[in-house]
N, CA and C of each residue as an Amber inpcrd file, in Angstrom:
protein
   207
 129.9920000 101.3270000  12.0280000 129.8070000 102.2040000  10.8950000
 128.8250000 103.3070000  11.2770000 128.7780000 104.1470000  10.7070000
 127.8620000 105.5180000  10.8830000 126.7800000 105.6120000  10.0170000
 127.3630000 105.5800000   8.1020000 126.0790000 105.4310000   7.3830000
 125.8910000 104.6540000   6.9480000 125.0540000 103.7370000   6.9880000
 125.1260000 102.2300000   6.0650000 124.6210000 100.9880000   7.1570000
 123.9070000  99.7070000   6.8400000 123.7700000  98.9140000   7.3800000
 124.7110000  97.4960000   7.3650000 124.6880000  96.8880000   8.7300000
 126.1560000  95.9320000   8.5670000 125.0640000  93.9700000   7.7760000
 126.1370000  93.4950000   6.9430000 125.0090000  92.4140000   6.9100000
 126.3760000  91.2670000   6.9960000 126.1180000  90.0610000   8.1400000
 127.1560000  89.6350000   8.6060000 127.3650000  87.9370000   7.8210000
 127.2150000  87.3480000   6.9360000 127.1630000  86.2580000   6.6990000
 128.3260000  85.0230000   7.3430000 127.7340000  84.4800000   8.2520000
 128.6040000  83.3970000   8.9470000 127.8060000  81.9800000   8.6790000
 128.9490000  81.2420000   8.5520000 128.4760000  79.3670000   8.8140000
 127.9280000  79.3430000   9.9970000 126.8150000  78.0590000   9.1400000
 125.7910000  78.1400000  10.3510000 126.0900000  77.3950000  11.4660000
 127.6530000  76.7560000  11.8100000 128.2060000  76.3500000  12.7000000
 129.1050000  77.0420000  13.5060000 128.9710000  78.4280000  13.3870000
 129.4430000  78.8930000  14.3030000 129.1740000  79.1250000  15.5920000
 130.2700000  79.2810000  16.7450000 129.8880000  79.1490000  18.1370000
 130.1430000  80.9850000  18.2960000 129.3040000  81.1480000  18.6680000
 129.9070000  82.8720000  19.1100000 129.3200000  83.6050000  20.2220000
 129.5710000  84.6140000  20.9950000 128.8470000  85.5600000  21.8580000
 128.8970000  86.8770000  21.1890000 127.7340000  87.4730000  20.7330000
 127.2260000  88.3390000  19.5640000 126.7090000  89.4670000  20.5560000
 127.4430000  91.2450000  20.1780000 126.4850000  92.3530000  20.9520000
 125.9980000  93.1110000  19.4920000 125.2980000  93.2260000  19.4860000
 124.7460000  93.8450000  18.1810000 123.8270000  95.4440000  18.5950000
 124.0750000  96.0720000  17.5570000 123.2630000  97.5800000  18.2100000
 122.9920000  98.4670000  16.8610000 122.1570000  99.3170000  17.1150000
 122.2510000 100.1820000  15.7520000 121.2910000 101.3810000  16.3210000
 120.9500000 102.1640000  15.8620000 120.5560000 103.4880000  16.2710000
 118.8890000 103.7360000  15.3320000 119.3380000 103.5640000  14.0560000
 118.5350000 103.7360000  13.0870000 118.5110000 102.7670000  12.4820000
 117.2600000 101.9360000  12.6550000 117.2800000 100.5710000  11.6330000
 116.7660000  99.3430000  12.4060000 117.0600000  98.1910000  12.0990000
 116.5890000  97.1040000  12.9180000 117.4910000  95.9930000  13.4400000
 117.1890000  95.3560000  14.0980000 118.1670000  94.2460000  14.1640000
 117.4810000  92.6250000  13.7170000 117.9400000  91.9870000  12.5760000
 118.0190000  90.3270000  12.4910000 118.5350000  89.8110000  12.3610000
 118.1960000  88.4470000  12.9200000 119.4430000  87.2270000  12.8990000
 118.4740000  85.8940000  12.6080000 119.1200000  85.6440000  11.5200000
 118.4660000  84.7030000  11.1780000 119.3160000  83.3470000  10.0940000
 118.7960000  82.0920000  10.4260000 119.6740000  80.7570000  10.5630000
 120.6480000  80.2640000  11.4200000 120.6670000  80.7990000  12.5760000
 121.3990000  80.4530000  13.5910000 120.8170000  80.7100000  14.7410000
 120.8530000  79.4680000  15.8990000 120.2610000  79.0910000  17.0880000
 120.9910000  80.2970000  18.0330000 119.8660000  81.6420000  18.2420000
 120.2190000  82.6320000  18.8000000 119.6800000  82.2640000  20.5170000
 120.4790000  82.4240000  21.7450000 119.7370000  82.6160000  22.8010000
 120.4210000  83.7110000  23.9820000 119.4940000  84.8280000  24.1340000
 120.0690000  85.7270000  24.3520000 118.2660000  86.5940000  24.0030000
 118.5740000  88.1400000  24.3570000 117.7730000  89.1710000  24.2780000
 117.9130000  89.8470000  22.8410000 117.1720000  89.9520000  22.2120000
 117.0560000  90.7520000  21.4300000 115.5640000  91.7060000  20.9060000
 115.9060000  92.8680000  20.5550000 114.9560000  94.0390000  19.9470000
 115.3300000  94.6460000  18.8880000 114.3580000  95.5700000  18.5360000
 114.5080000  96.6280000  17.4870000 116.1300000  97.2020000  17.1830000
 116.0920000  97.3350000  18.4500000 118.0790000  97.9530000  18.2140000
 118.8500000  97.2690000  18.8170000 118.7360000  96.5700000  19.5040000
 120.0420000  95.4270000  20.1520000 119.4580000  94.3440000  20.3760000
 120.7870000  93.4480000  20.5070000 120.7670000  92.0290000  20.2250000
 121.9950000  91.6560000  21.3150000 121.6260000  90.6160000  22.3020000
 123.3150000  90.1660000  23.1430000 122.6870000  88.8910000  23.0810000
 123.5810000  88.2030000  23.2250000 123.3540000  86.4850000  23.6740000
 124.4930000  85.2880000  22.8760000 124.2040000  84.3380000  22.8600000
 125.3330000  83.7830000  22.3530000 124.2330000  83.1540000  20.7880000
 125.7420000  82.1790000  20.3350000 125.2480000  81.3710000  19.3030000
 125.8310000  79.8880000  18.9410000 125.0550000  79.1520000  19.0570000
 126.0320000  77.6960000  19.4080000 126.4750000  77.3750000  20.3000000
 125.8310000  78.1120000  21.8120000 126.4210000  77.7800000  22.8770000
 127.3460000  78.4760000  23.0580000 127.9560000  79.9570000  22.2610000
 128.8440000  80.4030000  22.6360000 130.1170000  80.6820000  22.1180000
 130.9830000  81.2940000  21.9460000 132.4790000  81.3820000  21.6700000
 133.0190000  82.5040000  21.3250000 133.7730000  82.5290000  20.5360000
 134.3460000  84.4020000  20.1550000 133.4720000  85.0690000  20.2330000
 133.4350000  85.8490000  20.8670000 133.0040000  87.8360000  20.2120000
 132.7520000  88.2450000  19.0190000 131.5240000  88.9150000  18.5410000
 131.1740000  89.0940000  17.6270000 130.7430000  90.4380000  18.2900000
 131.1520000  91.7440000  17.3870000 130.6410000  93.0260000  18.1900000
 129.7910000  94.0560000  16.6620000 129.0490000  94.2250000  16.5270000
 128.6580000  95.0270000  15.0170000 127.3770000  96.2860000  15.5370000
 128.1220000  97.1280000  15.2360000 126.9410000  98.8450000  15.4720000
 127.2040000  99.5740000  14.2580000 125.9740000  99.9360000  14.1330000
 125.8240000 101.1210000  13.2360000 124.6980000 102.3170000  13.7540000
 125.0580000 103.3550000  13.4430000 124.1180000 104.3180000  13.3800000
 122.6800000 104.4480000  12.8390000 123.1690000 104.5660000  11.4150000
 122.1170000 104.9430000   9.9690000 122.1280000 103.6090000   9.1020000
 121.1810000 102.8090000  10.2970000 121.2960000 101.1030000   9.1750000
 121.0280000 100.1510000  10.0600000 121.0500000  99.1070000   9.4970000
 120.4660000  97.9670000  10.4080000 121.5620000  96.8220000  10.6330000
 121.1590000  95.6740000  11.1700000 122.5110000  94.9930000  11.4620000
 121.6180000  93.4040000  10.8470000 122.1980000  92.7230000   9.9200000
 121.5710000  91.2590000   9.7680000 122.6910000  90.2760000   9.6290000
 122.0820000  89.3370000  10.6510000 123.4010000  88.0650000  10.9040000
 122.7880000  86.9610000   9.9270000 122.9210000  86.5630000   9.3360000
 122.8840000  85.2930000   8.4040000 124.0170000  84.1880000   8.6580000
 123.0840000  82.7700000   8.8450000 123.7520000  81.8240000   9.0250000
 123.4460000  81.0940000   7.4470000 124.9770000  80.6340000   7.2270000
 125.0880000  79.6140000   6.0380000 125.4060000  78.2920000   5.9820000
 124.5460000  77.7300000   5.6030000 125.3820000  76.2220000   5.2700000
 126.1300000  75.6280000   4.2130000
């Protein structure tokens, strides 16, 4: 997306490999066992050990992964 921030709500059992980025804004992830690099504007690493692709950028906004149970 360009204007706007992405907010990603997934079960907190998901397995994934996550690139996350944004330009303007921040990056969090939070309720899910992240391991991998992350900062202010990007985020790579997996989750659960791993699995699908998860890809989310924005410009003008931030990016937040939420895990649910």
């Amino acid at each position: 997306t360009v204007n706007g921030g992405i907010r990603l709500h997934l079960p907190a059992s998901t397995r994934a490999e996550v690139s996350l980025s944004c330009t303007n804004g921040g990056i969090h992830i939070d309720g899910l066992p992240f391991d991998g690099d992350i900062s202010r504007r990007n985020a790579s690493g997996i989750v659960n050990g791993g699995g699908s692709r998860i890809t989310a950028r924005t410009t003008n906004g931030g990016v937040h992964v939420i895990g649910r149970t």
